[in-house]
């Protein structure tokens, strides 16, 4: 195997050579996009060389393998992280310098894959980075959506969705693998027959779709491991019917082709909300079936037909219930294709599949109409029914009562619906929550009855983020300061960040830390100028809430508080406060009316302040359009305050909170999800905690006695702010524009915004004062960075491996 060197001179030569060969250009007349392509292809060459070597070794390995199935992988851009993980950053930077290239400009040219909605997809991306960096053999498996999450624009103060055409100019990082293509079958009916003394099942009159894998290398940090992210693309197995085409029926001929490929056309823009759309079910089965067919083929290549060995040699980990059809599909493959009996197949599945739950909110729990399942996947439906029959029989036996109400609650199919979470809990060997609090709620509440049966199945593994992307990559200034202060051991072992703790008292270190935060604010202001022609004053405090727009995340609490501040400023000519810019970034699901109204409200408040000179001295509101991974990378290093306001008990973990903490922002948060553990790490004096605890929320909800209007009547400041939503302050020409928000808060307030407002507002007063005390604030900020190591996804992955995968 010829190996190429990737020293500075070779890199320069490679870039110039590619520009000449692919584009017929010299560096001087190449476009920025062509330069990006030449640079990225050079980095790719380097990865490919490692990939080939790694796979040669891997082929011979008999070690256990992990298949991590997720309907979303929100990777963000790759070039920068790849250079870093190859430990070639310095060499490339030198090469760019000598070629007169600006690396920040190059990196920006990469189209950003938005193959995810939010937390769940980004977690999968952090996990594959950590898996590779810890040299654990894993394959990430997902769908190669032609259109990722929509691009958001704000027009006339409202969200407008545009298609995300990330593949338009090709994707440097992917390699199609036609050899591994397979077929996924839909529809038809099941023929049952007896053959050699056993029942056999054959699918008849089905239609099949080709699944073609596109592989992306995932290079671990400073190691030989290069894992694979496998993205399945759907295509029609038929070549276009030329006869039809020639007879002039163009659209009919093309339709057949289109019908199959629509499966991998677009990512559903829903986050923490489930809708029973047939195409979505097709997507789930499509990539799950393709993945399992491949996994089984690979298993047989390595171990023959010794299927009892399967649980020892592979784990199928499902990221939420979306790939849950892996359970009946693996049963089907083992029974129908490999000839195993039910009991053996069932034993194998129950020792091979592991499941992570990411939500306890009922509107997000996945359920499918039985009719839809039966029509689309008749054989899978049969298997689900049999799983259900056996499960219910066992339960009836256990409760000594076939009519015990707990049985319907735990059933896989009940009242015309397939309950994916019940399927996953009943048939996997491990069920985990994503923070300690969430894990406890799963045991005590969501899966309480299952927990009584098999407590040993349940665990909680707190989420994490890759400190390589979320500190080293996005905040090079702070990373350098940390290395200069405590050395670079933290890069391998992020818990060593704790060695920064003594420096929080050190005036020189504080000054450096402060300087970097300011520089990051300036950089963000430049990015904002490029993205949406706005700037922010780096002398302001940066107060940031970026995440999906959802009522339970309570962006409203933040918005109402800004109105209250506005009123204080306008009412009292002597009033002063720490100047603050409130930055919001949030996409709303296109069909989520209330979420879109909240975006309108935030932008209306922003405009109100912009047209009021006195308010502008202290307040600014910026809505960062199209919040995405790159937006996060630019903004988080500049943040002073991180807003994590979810109603306690609703946010399973949250991972944004960890990114802010690592970059030295202080959290303003409820005792929810991972906030609880941030609080535990930094101590009460380095975090702002407010609001009801999860158990109180749950009690109040159960009691059904909550009346938000009483709070409206009692709290003058809050009442005034709420009234301004409908009195023309925000929309002089159309005061009723946001009346639904007002009514919702006053008469329902499902997420207890008004209830927690007083406590939130008090905590914000403390922030205002503390920020003035520079020494105190910097100490808090440094403490946050120093204690953030535990939230590295390397720690998370180690826990998964020790507890669940055992590779
Ligand atoms: C499922 C079926 C049909 C339609 C939509 C869905 C669907 C899609 C996306 C359901 C849920 C999601 C996304 C959930 C999500 O992002 N959850 C977040 O996961 C993070 C990682 O564990 C946690 O940190 C967050 O607390 C949690 O909200």
PDB file of C-alpha atoms and ligand atoms in Angstrom, residues 72 117-120 123 270-275 280 284 322 358 364 366 368 434 463 552-553 651-655, ligand 1:
ATOM      1  CA  UNK A  72     -30.776  11.814  13.064  1.00  0.00           C
ATOM      2  CA  UNK A 117     -33.523  18.579  14.625  1.00  0.00           C
ATOM      3  CA  UNK A 118     -31.764  19.192  17.892  1.00  0.00           C
ATOM      4  CA  UNK A 119     -30.513  17.403  20.984  1.00  0.00           C
ATOM      5  CA  UNK A 120     -31.087  13.817  19.979  1.00  0.00           C
ATOM      6  CA  UNK A 123     -25.947  13.639  20.774  1.00  0.00           C
ATOM      7  CA  UNK A 270     -40.429  17.607  14.332  1.00  0.00           C
ATOM      8  CA  UNK A 271     -38.650  17.657  17.659  1.00  0.00           C
ATOM      9  CA  UNK A 272     -40.188  16.186  20.801  1.00  0.00           C
ATOM     10  CA  UNK A 273     -43.463  15.772  19.020  1.00  0.00           C
ATOM     11  CA  UNK A 274     -44.835  12.736  17.289  1.00  0.00           C
ATOM     12  CA  UNK A 275     -47.127  12.627  14.267  1.00  0.00           C
ATOM     13  CA  UNK A 280     -42.086   8.641   8.437  1.00  0.00           C
ATOM     14  CA  UNK A 284     -37.815   4.248  10.101  1.00  0.00           C
ATOM     15  CA  UNK A 322     -37.507   5.545  16.120  1.00  0.00           C
ATOM     16  CA  UNK A 358     -35.007  10.718  25.440  1.00  0.00           C
ATOM     17  CA  UNK A 364     -43.467  12.752  22.000  1.00  0.00           C
ATOM     18  CA  UNK A 366     -44.079   7.194  19.364  1.00  0.00           C
ATOM     19  CA  UNK A 368     -48.453   3.981  15.186  1.00  0.00           C
ATOM     20  CA  UNK A 434     -30.085  10.464  29.723  1.00  0.00           C
ATOM     21  CA  UNK A 463     -25.397  12.806  28.315  1.00  0.00           C
ATOM     22  CA  UNK A 552     -41.801  23.396  27.680  1.00  0.00           C
ATOM     23  CA  UNK A 553     -38.424  25.083  27.125  1.00  0.00           C
ATOM     24  CA  UNK A 651     -36.150  18.263  29.681  1.00  0.00           C
ATOM     25  CA  UNK A 652     -34.724  14.756  29.738  1.00  0.00           C
ATOM     26  CA  UNK A 653     -31.179  16.076  29.871  1.00  0.00           C
ATOM     27  CA  UNK A 654     -30.324  19.024  27.668  1.00  0.00           C
ATOM     28  CA  UNK A 655     -26.833  19.185  26.213  1.00  0.00           C
TER      29      UNK A 655
HETATM   30  C1  LIG B   1     -40.707  10.522  16.431  1.00  0.00           C
HETATM   31  C2  LIG B   1     -41.660   9.858  15.680  1.00  0.00           C
HETATM   32  C3  LIG B   1     -42.427  10.534  14.751  1.00  0.00           C
HETATM   33  C4  LIG B   1     -42.197  11.904  14.587  1.00  0.00           C
HETATM   34  C5  LIG B   1     -41.215  12.556  15.329  1.00  0.00           C
HETATM   35  C6  LIG B   1     -40.477  11.865  16.261  1.00  0.00           C
HETATM   36  C7  LIG B   1     -39.411  12.553  17.052  1.00  0.00           C
HETATM   37  C8  LIG B   1     -38.368  13.222  16.418  1.00  0.00           C
HETATM   38  C9  LIG B   1     -37.368  13.853  17.146  1.00  0.00           C
HETATM   39  C10 LIG B   1     -39.432  12.528  18.416  1.00  0.00           C
HETATM   40  C11 LIG B   1     -38.423  13.160  19.154  1.00  0.00           C
HETATM   41  C12 LIG B   1     -37.363  13.829  18.523  1.00  0.00           C
HETATM   42  C13 LIG B   1     -36.277  14.487  19.239  1.00  0.00           C
HETATM   43  C14 LIG B   1     -36.098  14.402  20.530  1.00  0.00           C
HETATM   44  C15 LIG B   1     -34.978  15.072  21.222  1.00  0.00           C
HETATM   45  O1  LIG B   1     -34.180  15.767  20.624  1.00  0.00           O
HETATM   46  N1  LIG B   1     -34.866  14.867  22.530  1.00  0.00           N
HETATM   47  C16 LIG B   1     -33.791  15.453  23.298  1.00  0.00           C
HETATM   48  O2  LIG B   1     -32.750  14.515  23.388  1.00  0.00           O
HETATM   49  C17 LIG B   1     -31.602  15.087  23.992  1.00  0.00           C
HETATM   50  C18 LIG B   1     -30.488  14.062  23.944  1.00  0.00           C
HETATM   51  O3  LIG B   1     -30.701  13.065  24.868  1.00  0.00           O
HETATM   52  C19 LIG B   1     -31.909  15.538  25.403  1.00  0.00           C
HETATM   53  O4  LIG B   1     -30.772  16.198  25.895  1.00  0.00           O
HETATM   54  C20 LIG B   1     -33.115  16.470  25.422  1.00  0.00           C
HETATM   55  O5  LIG B   1     -33.475  16.760  26.747  1.00  0.00           O
HETATM   56  C21 LIG B   1     -34.260  15.840  24.678  1.00  0.00           C
HETATM   57  O6  LIG B   1     -35.355  16.746  24.591  1.00  0.00           O
END
